[in-house]
Amino acid sequence: MEAKVSIIMGSMSDWPVMEKAAQFFEEMQIPFEVHALSAHRTPAQVEQFAKNASAKGIRVIIAAAGMAAHLPGVIASMTSLPVIGVPIKSSFDGLDALLAIVQMPPGIPVATVGVNGALNSAILAGQILSVADSELSKNMDVYKENLKKKVIQSNEELKQVSFKYKTN
Amino acid sequence: MEAKVSIIMGSMSDWPVMEKAAQFFEEMQIPFEVHALSAHRTPAQVEQFAKNASAKGIRVIIAAAGMAAHLPGVIASMTSLPVIGVPIKSSFDGLDALLAIVQMPPGIPVATVGVNGALNSAILAGQILSVADSELSKNMDVYKENLKKKVIQSNEELKQVSFKYKTN
Amino acid sequence: MEAKVSIIMGSMSDWPVMEKAAQFFEEMQIPFEVHALSAHRTPAQVEQFAKNASAKGIRVIIAAAGMAAHLPGVIASMTSLPVIGVPIKSSFDGLDALLAIVQMPPGIPVATVGVNGALNSAILAGQILSVADSELSKNMDVYKENLKKKVIQSNEELKQVSFKYKTN
Amino acid sequence: MEAKVSIIMGSMSDWPVMEKAAQFFEEMQIPFEVHALSAHRTPAQVEQFAKNASAKGIRVIIAAAGMAAHLPGVIASMTSLPVIGVPIKSSFDGLDALLAIVQMPPGIPVATVGVNGALNSAILAGQILSVADSELSKNMDVYKENLKKKVIQSNEELKQVSFKYKTN
Amino acid sequence: MEAKVSIIMGSMSDWPVMEKAAQFFEEMQIPFEVHALSAHRTPAQVEQFAKNASAKGIRVIIAAAGMAAHLPGVIASMTSLPVIGVPIKSSFDGLDALLAIVQMPPGIPVATVGVNGALNSAILAGQILSVADSELSKNMDVYKENLKKKVIQSNEELKQVSFKYKTN
Amino acid sequence: MEAKVSIIMGSMSDWPVMEKAAQFFEEMQIPFEVHALSAHRTPAQVEQFAKNASAKGIRVIIAAAGMAAHLPGVIASMTSLPVIGVPIKSSFDGLDALLAIVQMPPGIPVATVGVNGALNSAILAGQILSVADSELSKNMDVYKENLKKKVIQSNEELKQVSFKYKTN
Amino acid sequence: MEAKVSIIMGSMSDWPVMEKAAQFFEEMQIPFEVHALSAHRTPAQVEQFAKNASAKGIRVIIAAAGMAAHLPGVIASMTSLPVIGVPIKSSFDGLDALLAIVQMPPGIPVATVGVNGALNSAILAGQILSVADSELSKNMDVYKENLKKKVIQSNEELKQVSFKYKTN
Amino acid sequence: MEAKVSIIMGSMSDWPVMEKAAQFFEEMQIPFEVHALSAHRTPAQVEQFAKNASAKGIRVIIAAAGMAAHLPGVIASMTSLPVIGVPIKSSFDGLDALLAIVQMPPGIPVATVGVNGALNSAILAGQILSVADSELSKNMDVYKENLKKKVIQSNEELKQVSFKYKTN
């Protein structure tokens, strides 16, 4: 089984956040790999990873980093695969990481999701893979339908909330 | 010829920014369509577009909007296609649009690029389509190579800059 | 008894904040309803709610949401009833939600209150209903008078604070 | 003819922005009045205005101010009428005015619209008056319909934009 | 004994912060008074206070408030006494209160200190009173000298910190 | 004639802003002096000024600076006179200067006014001097009365603004 | 043994953060000294320190401060030695300290590191000393190599993380 | 003549800002080189430059970049030379570039100067080189002395500013 998605983190401390992406890939049966690689401390390893990813069969890369979060952009500079960036919150409520990831110069985009948005990065990866995989596409629709059901169920619970002037 | 990418703008005033996305698709020979649809003023039209996009053959949607920029998220809520969001600068240097696009709740991601990042939204769309199109993938590599050449050429020009203590 | 105000939340997790609005309506004997509806996960339900609200007798809608808070604006796009938006704090101290609610484009206003401002959203709804309900208007005046009394009472308590150079 | 809406500005320099509210009331045939009153330079006049507004027949107050924008909150503290606040941009892109208007303490809400949101403040006033005026309510629906038509027309214009790979 | 300084708070919840100002006045033997008055909930009481303060012998007013902090500016609009504003932190790290206090329009200044800067507001009041009170002026110099001694003592303690390569 | 107020600027480029303070002192017949002294480029001159100011008869110091605006705080650290800080806008809309002036540590306050608030700094200085000068105090009241008249006159002008549905 | 680096803190409360700089100098066998000196409370001591540092053999100064953090800039104004500034987080997530340190006017630079960046300030000092010390230069390379090893080891640990669809 | 300082820019559009650094090196007779290299478009060239810089005789690197400014950090990750980062203003007043440069993770510092701080980056480089070059150190002192003279001269000019109540 060959990984189609790589989850790359700038530091092991990002794993508790990024684990939700891995869980999504499990649920959707999408083969993936996980690496801790730092744009600043292991630039050679990052380069080696980025340049070989496409040939290994990787189709989408998820890169998570905090503070002056260079990892997603550095990887995007070394591959033509779509790179999804996840800003990790560690200072300034994650604003530094968000700006350092999303404000890429013309030519090298990073598909940025919200601060600590691990689950959304995985769903986005699933949507991208669906472009070439109609079965996955159907699974993504089912996943979305289930999200809806949870909200509808919440709404039902609210009907139990009891007030005198509250109506149903 | 069937469009593979839709460029949706919240207002015609976004066209001077978004035109760069259209130019990229021309250059890369990627069929595309353009619409002005407002999440707030034409919600029914937005819904109709979003629900039919996949069946029409659209594979990626680019949605651009300013201020309280709901368009990308609203479209993403109605389709499983990947949606790329472009924050348009009109107030607060575009920070309001950026946060209103990127900070999506878990379940409904928008692949956000930088403020006024029309070109990057198109390149990202090209990278996503490349997942299922090896010829386009090669063209994307060539495009990236050309970007590099321009920087290298700039560097050559700098050698002409003349100072007494400047070396080459 | 027909509800005059709807409280709509993007998620059940907003209820502990929004409960204060419900309590105000109880106190003022204003019939209301509560729903959990997500602009992004249940767009069809949101549309159905927004389009039928006026015919059901609803006169004011309160919509609360966090992060890229689209719910108030999406509802406002589908009804001519006044929509009050409550930014819920979950990231960036609620700044993302505030900007995503208040910075609506020309044509579709949302009457925005402060971050987590559930009580103020309910008071504002009461003021709007008072435009056509002189008895409620009197009750609103009494409510305001009671707020004043609490501050005056605090001031009395301060007189008990004892310092040598403090005078009364 | 008795005014139903008051437009209050902190300074005559706000008039070029707020004129759009007056134009909306003209178009919708809603009687209104305009005053320049400063919370800081003419506090007595502000108080006299706020306390008499309801008795004069005013049903909604629009208050616009920039910088440390106290005017909307000060008026709201002296009347039970709904007060709509318009942050005027003069420094910090209007963020100071926005926060000084929207972040009201519990008990005294101000219905805040976006920075320089004069038109939206007037539409919101129209929606509030519609609660007790079914004819106006219909006019508001027509107004909204017209907004939609303009966007749809823009979309038609986009079809004329000519590119080789652009489809319709 | 007649109070020379008034400490006014928007809410009793500000007292734990503002108590430090009272302690400073005790230490410096400056007669003072404390009131809880809300610009929004008790506007009449605020007006009465502000208009009578000078005649009562008050020479400086300290006003503390959070969120859309109007209290200092409202008081400043009704007296010619110097008004010191203390932004209280309750949301946005106190940025809303800071901007709502410091960004006063031309004509009505508020002497603003840092967020939760109760002690500094009291020292500033002491410096202002010193303009007309040479004995107090000397006490202020002594107070400043004592601050210096505490820092010098800290520095001495650092000499005890033991490292191999640390020198003295 | 001995100066009672010193206006200190970090750079001659601040003079067009600070000139308004000088004009106020002219109008109010308050003797003043003006200096360009940089906390960073002329620290010795700043120290000499600050230490001698009180003995020369100066009663209040106004210090204006932009960017990492240290001048007001540095002067405040070397004198017990009240120091008024004026943040000058040159980057980040003046937010850097505002925070660098207002956020002083406990013990050394700076009485901060709004960004580019030269006039307000002068009025505040006038209010402080009034604590010991009853004639100036009366002049300050007259000045405030004149501000009010200008707003009232603006309001009269608004009555000339002609609309069909506008009332007076 | 003569100190080559001075660590100066605005307050003893900064020591738990700055201790990491001291530990780095221990590890790298670089002689250093530590002082608590306040730009605002002990300006004379700061001046004495700054003017004598070079003659004492100090080659680099690290200055840490929070809030309106003037210490690094004030020291830089009094010496030609390179000064490294460390913004200490105490309010606004450290943004006030960061801007007050980094935004120095032309002529007097401060080499600023990230908020609470004590370790990085020490590494930067080591890099600066390495310009004239080839042995230290080699140690710095070794230090950097060790950082890399830790990241590589983290990556190995990730291989143990077990999922069904996770590949290695 | 061998360059001791490298000025690296992310784009030729940064040259008008960075030219001031080159002019400083000319004035101080410090040999330097200039390159345009993009972290994102020419990662291989950046790597080659960074890895060879020390061996070529470079002692300090100045790297300037805007938006998601990765260039300084990427270079710092590949060399042990001190790297000075210059945030270039292009969006968000340069806040994105500032945070993307200064907020480096532990281990890889970048010595950051203010937004568009080209001159300060060069002065800082001069100060670093002075650690091992006593003649340059003297020149740096002279440069600083000249800055002082300009401020003192400005102050003299202010004495010519004529007002009735202005004293000298």
PDB file of N, CA and C in Angstrom, chain G residues 59 76-82 95 98-99 102-115 119-120 123-124 127-128 131-132 140-141 144 147, chain H residues 59 76-82 95 98-99 102-115 119-120 123-124 127-128 131-132 140-141 144 147:
ATOM      1  N   ARG G  59      31.367  42.154  24.294  1.00  0.00           N
ATOM      2  CA  ARG G  59      31.333  42.230  22.829  1.00  0.00           C
ATOM      3  C   ARG G  59      29.897  42.262  22.277  1.00  0.00           C
ATOM      4  N   ALA G  76      21.226  50.600  23.248  1.00  0.00           N
ATOM      5  CA  ALA G  76      21.804  50.749  21.907  1.00  0.00           C
ATOM      6  C   ALA G  76      22.161  52.205  21.607  1.00  0.00           C
ATOM      7  N   SER G  77      21.410  53.129  22.236  1.00  0.00           N
ATOM      8  CA  SER G  77      21.707  54.545  21.973  1.00  0.00           C
ATOM      9  C   SER G  77      22.994  55.003  22.636  1.00  0.00           C
ATOM     10  N   MET G  78      23.525  54.180  23.564  1.00  0.00           N
ATOM     11  CA  MET G  78      24.683  54.610  24.350  1.00  0.00           C
ATOM     12  C   MET G  78      25.934  53.773  24.126  1.00  0.00           C
ATOM     13  N   THR G  79      25.887  52.870  23.159  1.00  0.00           N
ATOM     14  CA  THR G  79      27.064  52.050  22.865  1.00  0.00           C
ATOM     15  C   THR G  79      27.061  51.727  21.374  1.00  0.00           C
ATOM     16  N   SER G  80      28.223  51.390  20.846  1.00  0.00           N
ATOM     17  CA  SER G  80      28.269  50.918  19.461  1.00  0.00           C
ATOM     18  C   SER G  80      28.346  49.400  19.385  1.00  0.00           C
ATOM     19  N   LEU G  81      28.295  48.721  20.515  1.00  0.00           N
ATOM     20  CA  LEU G  81      28.254  47.254  20.499  1.00  0.00           C
ATOM     21  C   LEU G  81      26.919  46.779  19.915  1.00  0.00           C
ATOM     22  N   PRO G  82      26.912  45.605  19.281  1.00  0.00           N
ATOM     23  CA  PRO G  82      25.627  45.067  18.844  1.00  0.00           C
ATOM     24  C   PRO G  82      24.747  44.737  20.046  1.00  0.00           C
ATOM     25  N   LEU G  95       3.127  41.714  21.762  1.00  0.00           N
ATOM     26  CA  LEU G  95       3.199  42.569  20.575  1.00  0.00           C
ATOM     27  C   LEU G  95       3.693  43.970  20.920  1.00  0.00           C
ATOM     28  N   LEU G  98       7.437  43.658  21.325  1.00  0.00           N
ATOM     29  CA  LEU G  98       8.078  43.412  20.029  1.00  0.00           C
ATOM     30  C   LEU G  98       8.186  44.713  19.228  1.00  0.00           C
ATOM     31  N   LEU G  99       7.084  45.444  19.105  1.00  0.00           N
ATOM     32  CA  LEU G  99       7.116  46.673  18.308  1.00  0.00           C
ATOM     33  C   LEU G  99       8.006  47.730  18.962  1.00  0.00           C
ATOM     34  N   VAL G 102      11.687  46.426  18.064  1.00  0.00           N
ATOM     35  CA  VAL G 102      12.162  46.236  16.691  1.00  0.00           C
ATOM     36  C   VAL G 102      12.055  47.504  15.842  1.00  0.00           C
ATOM     37  N   GLN G 103      11.064  48.359  16.136  1.00  0.00           N
ATOM     38  CA  GLN G 103      10.791  49.492  15.240  1.00  0.00           C
ATOM     39  C   GLN G 103      11.690  50.700  15.536  1.00  0.00           C
ATOM     40  N   MET G 104      12.977  50.460  15.731  1.00  0.00           N
ATOM     41  CA  MET G 104      13.921  51.532  16.071  1.00  0.00           C
ATOM     42  C   MET G 104      14.095  52.497  14.889  1.00  0.00           C
ATOM     43  N   PRO G 105      14.316  53.778  15.186  1.00  0.00           N
ATOM     44  CA  PRO G 105      14.503  54.753  14.114  1.00  0.00           C
ATOM     45  C   PRO G 105      15.849  54.547  13.420  1.00  0.00           C
ATOM     46  N   PRO G 106      15.978  55.060  12.195  1.00  0.00           N
ATOM     47  CA  PRO G 106      17.229  54.889  11.455  1.00  0.00           C
ATOM     48  C   PRO G 106      18.430  55.402  12.262  1.00  0.00           C
ATOM     49  N   GLY G 107      19.459  54.578  12.335  1.00  0.00           N
ATOM     50  CA  GLY G 107      20.684  54.977  13.023  1.00  0.00           C
ATOM     51  C   GLY G 107      21.012  54.132  14.225  1.00  0.00           C
ATOM     52  N   ILE G 108      19.991  53.603  14.879  1.00  0.00           N
ATOM     53  CA  ILE G 108      20.220  52.873  16.139  1.00  0.00           C
ATOM     54  C   ILE G 108      19.500  51.528  16.065  1.00  0.00           C
ATOM     55  N   PRO G 109      20.097  50.518  15.418  1.00  0.00           N
ATOM     56  CA  PRO G 109      19.408  49.226  15.302  1.00  0.00           C
ATOM     57  C   PRO G 109      19.426  48.425  16.597  1.00  0.00           C
ATOM     58  N   VAL G 110      18.404  47.604  16.785  1.00  0.00           N
ATOM     59  CA  VAL G 110      18.413  46.550  17.795  1.00  0.00           C
ATOM     60  C   VAL G 110      18.138  45.247  17.053  1.00  0.00           C
ATOM     61  N   ALA G 111      18.986  44.249  17.266  1.00  0.00           N
ATOM     62  CA  ALA G 111      18.829  42.940  16.617  1.00  0.00           C
ATOM     63  C   ALA G 111      17.765  42.163  17.384  1.00  0.00           C
ATOM     64  N   THR G 112      16.544  42.152  16.875  1.00  0.00           N
ATOM     65  CA  THR G 112      15.415  41.628  17.639  1.00  0.00           C
ATOM     66  C   THR G 112      15.163  40.157  17.333  1.00  0.00           C
ATOM     67  N   VAL G 113      14.890  39.380  18.379  1.00  0.00           N
ATOM     68  CA  VAL G 113      14.474  37.980  18.201  1.00  0.00           C
ATOM     69  C   VAL G 113      13.002  37.859  18.586  1.00  0.00           C
ATOM     70  N   GLY G 114      12.427  36.677  18.495  1.00  0.00           N
ATOM     71  CA  GLY G 114      11.000  36.490  18.746  1.00  0.00           C
ATOM     72  C   GLY G 114      10.605  36.693  20.202  1.00  0.00           C
ATOM     73  N   VAL G 115       9.306  36.750  20.459  1.00  0.00           N
ATOM     74  CA  VAL G 115       8.794  36.951  21.812  1.00  0.00           C
ATOM     75  C   VAL G 115       9.278  35.817  22.728  1.00  0.00           C
ATOM     76  N   LEU G 119      16.640  31.752  24.188  1.00  0.00           N
ATOM     77  CA  LEU G 119      17.642  30.855  23.620  1.00  0.00           C
ATOM     78  C   LEU G 119      18.165  31.412  22.299  1.00  0.00           C
ATOM     79  N   ASN G 120      17.270  31.879  21.452  1.00  0.00           N
ATOM     80  CA  ASN G 120      17.723  32.424  20.173  1.00  0.00           C
ATOM     81  C   ASN G 120      18.602  33.664  20.350  1.00  0.00           C
ATOM     82  N   ILE G 123      22.016  32.206  21.055  1.00  0.00           N
ATOM     83  CA  ILE G 123      22.626  31.616  19.857  1.00  0.00           C
ATOM     84  C   ILE G 123      23.108  32.724  18.922  1.00  0.00           C
ATOM     85  N   LEU G 124      22.304  33.764  18.769  1.00  0.00           N
ATOM     86  CA  LEU G 124      22.704  34.879  17.915  1.00  0.00           C
ATOM     87  C   LEU G 124      23.977  35.540  18.460  1.00  0.00           C
ATOM     88  N   GLN G 127      26.788  33.418  17.475  1.00  0.00           N
ATOM     89  CA  GLN G 127      27.130  33.587  16.053  1.00  0.00           C
ATOM     90  C   GLN G 127      27.939  34.863  15.832  1.00  0.00           C
ATOM     91  N   ILE G 128      27.579  35.925  16.561  1.00  0.00           N
ATOM     92  CA  ILE G 128      28.294  37.198  16.403  1.00  0.00           C
ATOM     93  C   ILE G 128      29.723  37.069  16.928  1.00  0.00           C
ATOM     94  N   VAL G 131      32.306  35.443  14.641  1.00  0.00           N
ATOM     95  CA  VAL G 131      32.939  36.208  13.563  1.00  0.00           C
ATOM     96  C   VAL G 131      34.431  36.388  13.842  1.00  0.00           C
ATOM     97  N   ALA G 132      34.763  36.465  15.157  1.00  0.00           N
ATOM     98  CA  ALA G 132      36.170  36.669  15.519  1.00  0.00           C
ATOM     99  C   ALA G 132      36.739  35.514  16.325  1.00  0.00           C
ATOM    100  N   MET G 140      29.541  26.193  17.384  1.00  0.00           N
ATOM    101  CA  MET G 140      28.198  26.589  16.934  1.00  0.00           C
ATOM    102  C   MET G 140      27.687  25.619  15.869  1.00  0.00           C
ATOM    103  N   ASP G 141      28.581  25.189  14.969  1.00  0.00           N
ATOM    104  CA  ASP G 141      28.188  24.210  13.955  1.00  0.00           C
ATOM    105  C   ASP G 141      27.748  22.891  14.607  1.00  0.00           C
ATOM    106  N   LYS G 144      24.301  23.233  16.113  1.00  0.00           N
ATOM    107  CA  LYS G 144      23.276  23.182  15.075  1.00  0.00           C
ATOM    108  C   LYS G 144      23.044  21.741  14.614  1.00  0.00           C
ATOM    109  N   LEU G 147      20.802  19.969  17.053  1.00  0.00           N
ATOM    110  CA  LEU G 147      19.389  20.312  16.878  1.00  0.00           C
ATOM    111  C   LEU G 147      18.768  19.420  15.813  1.00  0.00           C
TER     112      LEU G 147
ATOM    113  N   ARG H  59      30.909  37.393   6.313  1.00  0.00           N
ATOM    114  CA  ARG H  59      30.844  37.302   7.781  1.00  0.00           C
ATOM    115  C   ARG H  59      29.440  37.579   8.322  1.00  0.00           C
ATOM    116  N   ALA H  76      19.206  31.294   7.278  1.00  0.00           N
ATOM    117  CA  ALA H  76      19.730  31.023   8.622  1.00  0.00           C
ATOM    118  C   ALA H  76      19.770  29.536   8.919  1.00  0.00           C
ATOM    119  N   SER H  77      18.857  28.767   8.292  1.00  0.00           N
ATOM    120  CA  SER H  77      18.837  27.323   8.557  1.00  0.00           C
ATOM    121  C   SER H  77      20.008  26.601   7.907  1.00  0.00           C
ATOM    122  N   MET H  78      20.704  27.290   6.979  1.00  0.00           N
ATOM    123  CA  MET H  78      21.746  26.622   6.203  1.00  0.00           C
ATOM    124  C   MET H  78      23.144  27.166   6.434  1.00  0.00           C
ATOM    125  N   THR H  79      23.310  28.054   7.402  1.00  0.00           N
ATOM    126  CA  THR H  79      24.621  28.619   7.708  1.00  0.00           C
ATOM    127  C   THR H  79      24.671  28.929   9.196  1.00  0.00           C
ATOM    128  N   SER H  80      25.878  29.022   9.756  1.00  0.00           N
ATOM    129  CA  SER H  80      26.014  29.466  11.136  1.00  0.00           C
ATOM    130  C   SER H  80      26.395  30.948  11.211  1.00  0.00           C
ATOM    131  N   LEU H  81      26.504  31.608  10.057  1.00  0.00           N
ATOM    132  CA  LEU H  81      26.776  33.049  10.075  1.00  0.00           C
ATOM    133  C   LEU H  81      25.572  33.792  10.659  1.00  0.00           C
ATOM    134  N   PRO H  82      25.804  34.960  11.295  1.00  0.00           N
ATOM    135  CA  PRO H  82      24.657  35.759  11.732  1.00  0.00           C
ATOM    136  C   PRO H  82      23.867  36.264  10.524  1.00  0.00           C
ATOM    137  N   LEU H  95       3.382  43.784   8.639  1.00  0.00           N
ATOM    138  CA  LEU H  95       3.267  42.932   9.828  1.00  0.00           C
ATOM    139  C   LEU H  95       3.463  41.462   9.476  1.00  0.00           C
ATOM    140  N   LEU H  98       7.195  40.981   9.110  1.00  0.00           N
ATOM    141  CA  LEU H  98       7.865  41.082  10.413  1.00  0.00           C
ATOM    142  C   LEU H  98       7.696  39.780  11.203  1.00  0.00           C
ATOM    143  N   LEU H  99       6.452  39.299  11.328  1.00  0.00           N
ATOM    144  CA  LEU H  99       6.215  38.088  12.126  1.00  0.00           C
ATOM    145  C   LEU H  99       6.860  36.870  11.474  1.00  0.00           C
ATOM    146  N   VAL H 102      10.739  37.376  12.403  1.00  0.00           N
ATOM    147  CA  VAL H 102      11.241  37.460  13.782  1.00  0.00           C
ATOM    148  C   VAL H 102      10.856  36.255  14.635  1.00  0.00           C
ATOM    149  N   GLN H 103       9.707  35.620  14.318  1.00  0.00           N
ATOM    150  CA  GLN H 103       9.191  34.575  15.206  1.00  0.00           C
ATOM    151  C   GLN H 103       9.814  33.201  14.921  1.00  0.00           C
ATOM    152  N   MET H 104      11.135  33.177  14.734  1.00  0.00           N
ATOM    153  CA  MET H 104      11.820  31.919  14.408  1.00  0.00           C
ATOM    154  C   MET H 104      11.778  30.946  15.585  1.00  0.00           C
ATOM    155  N   PRO H 105      11.722  29.649  15.299  1.00  0.00           N
ATOM    156  CA  PRO H 105      11.692  28.647  16.367  1.00  0.00           C
ATOM    157  C   PRO H 105      13.056  28.572  17.069  1.00  0.00           C
ATOM    158  N   PRO H 106      13.071  28.035  18.301  1.00  0.00           N
ATOM    159  CA  PRO H 106      14.324  27.938  19.045  1.00  0.00           C
ATOM    160  C   PRO H 106      15.392  27.186  18.246  1.00  0.00           C
ATOM    161  N   GLY H 107      16.567  27.781  18.166  1.00  0.00           N
ATOM    162  CA  GLY H 107      17.684  27.128  17.494  1.00  0.00           C
ATOM    163  C   GLY H 107      18.188  27.890  16.291  1.00  0.00           C
ATOM    164  N   ILE H 108      17.316  28.623  15.635  1.00  0.00           N
ATOM    165  CA  ILE H 108      17.692  29.278  14.380  1.00  0.00           C
ATOM    166  C   ILE H 108      17.275  30.753  14.443  1.00  0.00           C
ATOM    167  N   PRO H 109      18.076  31.612  15.088  1.00  0.00           N
ATOM    168  CA  PRO H 109      17.678  33.015  15.214  1.00  0.00           C
ATOM    169  C   PRO H 109      17.877  33.791  13.917  1.00  0.00           C
ATOM    170  N   VAL H 110      17.038  34.810  13.723  1.00  0.00           N
ATOM    171  CA  VAL H 110      17.277  35.834  12.715  1.00  0.00           C
ATOM    172  C   VAL H 110      17.277  37.168  13.453  1.00  0.00           C
ATOM    173  N   ALA H 111      18.327  37.968  13.258  1.00  0.00           N
ATOM    174  CA  ALA H 111      18.449  39.276  13.902  1.00  0.00           C
ATOM    175  C   ALA H 111      17.587  40.263  13.132  1.00  0.00           C
ATOM    176  N   THR H 112      16.380  40.519  13.625  1.00  0.00           N
ATOM    177  CA  THR H 112      15.397  41.273  12.857  1.00  0.00           C
ATOM    178  C   THR H 112      15.464  42.770  13.171  1.00  0.00           C
ATOM    179  N   VAL H 113      15.372  43.582  12.111  1.00  0.00           N
ATOM    180  CA  VAL H 113      15.257  45.029  12.291  1.00  0.00           C
ATOM    181  C   VAL H 113      13.842  45.460  11.886  1.00  0.00           C
ATOM    182  N   GLY H 114      13.543  46.742  11.969  1.00  0.00           N
ATOM    183  CA  GLY H 114      12.183  47.223  11.721  1.00  0.00           C
ATOM    184  C   GLY H 114      11.775  47.106  10.257  1.00  0.00           C
ATOM    185  N   VAL H 115      10.491  47.324   9.995  1.00  0.00           N
ATOM    186  CA  VAL H 115       9.959  47.230   8.639  1.00  0.00           C
ATOM    187  C   VAL H 115      10.665  48.238   7.720  1.00  0.00           C
ATOM    188  N   LEU H 119      18.733  50.668   6.306  1.00  0.00           N
ATOM    189  CA  LEU H 119      19.899  51.334   6.891  1.00  0.00           C
ATOM    190  C   LEU H 119      20.284  50.673   8.210  1.00  0.00           C
ATOM    191  N   ASN H 120      19.291  50.406   9.066  1.00  0.00           N
ATOM    192  CA  ASN H 120      19.613  49.777  10.343  1.00  0.00           C
ATOM    193  C   ASN H 120      20.209  48.386  10.176  1.00  0.00           C
ATOM    194  N   ILE H 123      23.864  49.082   9.499  1.00  0.00           N
ATOM    195  CA  ILE H 123      24.582  49.534  10.696  1.00  0.00           C
ATOM    196  C   ILE H 123      24.816  48.350  11.627  1.00  0.00           C
ATOM    197  N   LEU H 124      23.798  47.510  11.781  1.00  0.00           N
ATOM    198  CA  LEU H 124      23.941  46.328  12.635  1.00  0.00           C
ATOM    199  C   LEU H 124      25.047  45.421  12.099  1.00  0.00           C
ATOM    200  N   GLN H 127      28.244  46.891  13.108  1.00  0.00           N
ATOM    201  CA  GLN H 127      28.538  46.651  14.527  1.00  0.00           C
ATOM    202  C   GLN H 127      29.044  45.240  14.752  1.00  0.00           C
ATOM    203  N   ILE H 128      28.472  44.282  14.021  1.00  0.00           N
ATOM    204  CA  ILE H 128      28.909  42.883  14.183  1.00  0.00           C
ATOM    205  C   ILE H 128      30.336  42.717  13.669  1.00  0.00           C
ATOM    206  N   VAL H 131      33.202  43.756  15.978  1.00  0.00           N
ATOM    207  CA  VAL H 131      33.641  42.874  17.061  1.00  0.00           C
ATOM    208  C   VAL H 131      35.065  42.385  16.784  1.00  0.00           C
ATOM    209  N   ALA H 132      35.416  42.241  15.490  1.00  0.00           N
ATOM    210  CA  ALA H 132      36.744  41.740  15.136  1.00  0.00           C
ATOM    211  C   ALA H 132      37.542  42.756  14.327  1.00  0.00           C
ATOM    212  N   MET H 140      32.474  53.394  13.223  1.00  0.00           N
ATOM    213  CA  MET H 140      31.076  53.296  13.658  1.00  0.00           C
ATOM    214  C   MET H 140      30.778  54.361  14.718  1.00  0.00           C
ATOM    215  N   ASP H 141      31.738  54.569  15.625  1.00  0.00           N
ATOM    216  CA  ASP H 141      31.545  55.616  16.640  1.00  0.00           C
ATOM    217  C   ASP H 141      31.401  56.992  15.982  1.00  0.00           C
ATOM    218  N   LYS H 144      27.973  57.400  14.453  1.00  0.00           N
ATOM    219  CA  LYS H 144      26.970  57.667  15.490  1.00  0.00           C
ATOM    220  C   LYS H 144      27.063  59.126  15.938  1.00  0.00           C
ATOM    221  N   LEU H 147      25.257  61.349  13.498  1.00  0.00           N
ATOM    222  CA  LEU H 147      23.802  61.308  13.665  1.00  0.00           C
ATOM    223  C   LEU H 147      23.378  62.307  14.727  1.00  0.00           C
TER     224      LEU H 147
END
